[in-house]
């Protein structure tokens, strides 16, 4: 599942949270995984809005038998993305640290002029297999331009 959201709107993180929550319900994702995915997509969409405001942000989800992924791709400008410790009085700077803490693994990938960040959570063994669409099960986060992986946190 992928969605195009406005890149210059303060409503984009809330829209991303809503879409991920609804998709998790449709896919019968357990509530604790849904909560983590929702927080992760909120952080990623907020980062895209704050650091790469452009016409749109692509948000999406992928479910496999064992995992569920959420991703957010912006249109740039591309900047280095690093986790760094935030001081207690910092108002910003914890988004990727939250992703790092909650996700089983995540990737940061250049995507055209921008960046795609994808985070994976492992599903509990009792979770049902992925929902199949007429197009089949999506295997990778789509990107309009060529993507070259440069960073992976596993």
CSV table of C-alpha atoms in Angstrom, one decimal:
chain,number,residue,atom,x,y,z
A,1,UNK,CA,0.0,0.0,0.0
A,2,UNK,CA,1.3,3.5,-0.9
A,3,UNK,CA,-0.1,6.9,-0.5
A,4,UNK,CA,0.9,10.3,-1.7
A,5,UNK,CA,0.6,13.0,1.0
A,6,UNK,CA,1.2,16.8,0.8
A,7,UNK,CA,4.8,17.5,1.6
A,8,UNK,CA,4.3,21.0,2.8
A,9,UNK,CA,1.3,20.4,5.1
A,10,UNK,CA,1.5,20.2,8.9
A,11,UNK,CA,-1.4,17.7,8.5
A,12,UNK,CA,0.9,15.1,6.8
A,13,UNK,CA,2.1,13.3,9.9
A,14,UNK,CA,-1.5,12.9,11.2
A,15,UNK,CA,-2.6,11.7,7.8
A,16,UNK,CA,0.2,9.2,7.7
A,17,UNK,CA,-0.8,7.9,11.2
A,18,UNK,CA,-4.4,7.5,10.2
A,19,UNK,CA,-3.6,5.6,7.0
A,20,UNK,CA,-1.2,3.2,8.8
A,21,UNK,CA,-3.7,2.6,11.6
A,22,UNK,CA,-6.5,1.8,9.2
A,23,UNK,CA,-4.3,-0.5,7.1
A,24,UNK,CA,-3.1,-2.3,10.3
A,25,UNK,CA,-6.8,-2.9,11.1
A,26,UNK,CA,-7.5,-4.2,7.6
A,27,UNK,CA,-4.4,-6.5,7.8
A,28,UNK,CA,-5.2,-7.6,11.4
A,29,UNK,CA,-1.9,-6.4,12.7
A,30,UNK,CA,-1.7,-6.8,16.5
A,31,UNK,CA,-2.4,-3.6,18.5
A,32,UNK,CA,1.1,-3.3,20.0
A,33,UNK,CA,2.7,-3.5,16.6
A,34,UNK,CA,0.2,-1.0,15.2
A,35,UNK,CA,1.1,1.5,17.9
A,36,UNK,CA,4.8,1.2,17.2
A,37,UNK,CA,4.2,1.5,13.4
A,38,UNK,CA,2.0,4.5,13.9
A,39,UNK,CA,4.7,6.2,16.1
A,40,UNK,CA,7.4,5.4,13.5
A,41,UNK,CA,5.5,6.7,10.5
A,42,UNK,CA,4.6,9.9,12.5
A,43,UNK,CA,8.3,10.5,13.1
A,44,UNK,CA,9.3,9.8,9.5
A,45,UNK,CA,6.5,12.0,8.0
A,46,UNK,CA,7.4,14.7,10.5
A,47,UNK,CA,11.1,14.6,9.4
A,48,UNK,CA,10.1,14.7,5.8
A,49,UNK,CA,7.9,17.7,6.4
A,50,UNK,CA,10.5,19.6,8.5
A,51,UNK,CA,13.7,18.7,6.6
A,52,UNK,CA,12.6,18.1,3.0
A,53,UNK,CA,9.5,20.1,2.4
A,54,UNK,CA,8.4,19.6,-1.2
A,55,UNK,CA,5.2,18.9,-3.1
A,56,UNK,CA,4.6,15.4,-1.7
A,57,UNK,CA,5.7,12.7,0.6
A,58,UNK,CA,5.2,9.0,-0.3
A,59,UNK,CA,4.1,6.8,2.7
A,60,UNK,CA,3.5,3.1,2.5
A,61,UNK,CA,3.4,-0.3,4.1
A,62,UNK,CA,4.5,-3.7,3.2
A,63,UNK,CA,3.6,-6.9,5.0
A,64,UNK,CA,5.4,-10.3,4.6
A,65,UNK,CA,4.8,-13.5,6.4
A,66,UNK,CA,7.1,-12.5,9.3
A,67,UNK,CA,7.4,-8.7,9.1
A,68,UNK,CA,5.6,-5.5,8.5
A,69,UNK,CA,7.4,-2.5,7.0
A,70,UNK,CA,6.4,1.2,7.0
A,71,UNK,CA,8.3,3.7,4.8
A,72,UNK,CA,8.4,7.3,4.0
A,73,UNK,CA,10.1,8.8,0.9
A,74,UNK,CA,10.6,12.6,0.5
A,75,UNK,CA,11.6,14.5,-2.6
A,76,UNK,CA,14.7,16.1,-1.1
A,77,UNK,CA,17.0,17.8,-0.9
A,78,UNK,CA,19.0,14.8,0.1
A,79,UNK,CA,20.9,15.3,3.4
A,80,UNK,CA,22.9,12.9,5.5
A,81,UNK,CA,20.7,11.2,8.2
A,82,UNK,CA,22.3,10.2,11.4
A,83,UNK,CA,21.1,9.3,14.9
A,84,UNK,CA,22.6,11.4,17.6
A,85,UNK,CA,22.0,11.7,21.3
A,86,UNK,CA,19.5,14.5,22.2
A,87,UNK,CA,20.0,16.5,25.3
A,88,UNK,CA,17.2,16.6,27.8
A,89,UNK,CA,16.2,20.2,26.9
A,90,UNK,CA,16.3,19.6,23.1
A,91,UNK,CA,12.8,20.0,21.5
A,92,UNK,CA,13.8,18.1,18.4
A,93,UNK,CA,16.3,15.4,17.3
A,94,UNK,CA,14.8,12.2,18.7
A,95,UNK,CA,12.8,10.9,15.6
A,96,UNK,CA,15.4,8.5,14.2
A,97,UNK,CA,16.4,7.4,17.7
A,98,UNK,CA,12.7,6.5,18.3
A,99,UNK,CA,12.7,4.6,15.0
A,100,UNK,CA,16.0,2.8,16.0
A,101,UNK,CA,14.5,1.8,19.3
A,102,UNK,CA,11.2,0.5,18.1
A,103,UNK,CA,12.1,-1.1,14.8
A,104,UNK,CA,13.6,-4.6,14.4
A,105,UNK,CA,15.7,-2.9,11.6
A,106,UNK,CA,15.5,0.1,9.4
A,107,UNK,CA,17.1,1.4,6.2
A,108,UNK,CA,17.9,4.9,4.9
A,109,UNK,CA,18.2,4.9,1.1
A,110,UNK,CA,18.8,7.8,-1.4
A,111,UNK,CA,15.7,7.9,-3.6
A,112,UNK,CA,15.9,10.2,-6.6
A,113,UNK,CA,16.6,13.7,-5.2
A,114,UNK,CA,15.3,12.7,-1.8
A,115,UNK,CA,15.5,10.0,0.8
A,116,UNK,CA,13.5,6.9,1.7
A,117,UNK,CA,13.5,5.6,5.2
A,118,UNK,CA,11.9,2.2,5.8
A,119,UNK,CA,11.4,0.5,9.2
A,120,UNK,CA,10.6,-3.1,9.9
A,121,UNK,CA,8.8,-4.7,12.8
A,122,UNK,CA,8.8,-8.5,13.3
A,123,UNK,CA,5.3,-9.9,13.6
A,124,UNK,CA,4.3,-12.3,16.4
A,125,UNK,CA,4.1,-15.9,15.2
A,126,UNK,CA,0.3,-16.0,15.4
A,127,UNK,CA,-0.2,-13.1,12.9
A,128,UNK,CA,-2.0,-14.0,9.7
A,129,UNK,CA,-0.1,-14.0,6.3
A,130,UNK,CA,-0.2,-10.8,4.2
A,131,UNK,CA,-3.2,-9.6,2.4
A,132,UNK,CA,-3.0,-10.3,-1.3
A,133,UNK,CA,-4.1,-7.6,-3.7
A,134,UNK,CA,-4.9,-8.0,-7.4
A,135,UNK,CA,-1.4,-6.8,-8.2
A,136,UNK,CA,0.2,-9.3,-5.8
A,137,UNK,CA,2.1,-8.8,-2.6
A,138,UNK,CA,4.5,-5.8,-2.8
A,139,UNK,CA,8.1,-6.9,-2.1
A,140,UNK,CA,9.9,-3.5,-1.9
A,141,UNK,CA,9.3,0.1,-1.2
A,142,UNK,CA,8.6,1.9,-4.6
A,143,UNK,CA,10.6,4.9,-5.7
A,144,UNK,CA,9.9,7.0,-8.7
A,145,UNK,CA,13.6,7.5,-9.4
A,146,UNK,CA,16.5,5.0,-9.1
A,147,UNK,CA,17.3,4.1,-5.5
A,148,UNK,CA,20.7,3.1,-4.2
A,149,UNK,CA,21.0,1.7,-0.7
A,150,UNK,CA,23.7,3.4,1.3
A,151,UNK,CA,22.7,2.8,4.9
A,152,UNK,CA,21.2,-0.1,6.6
A,153,UNK,CA,20.7,-0.6,10.4
A,154,UNK,CA,20.1,-4.2,11.1
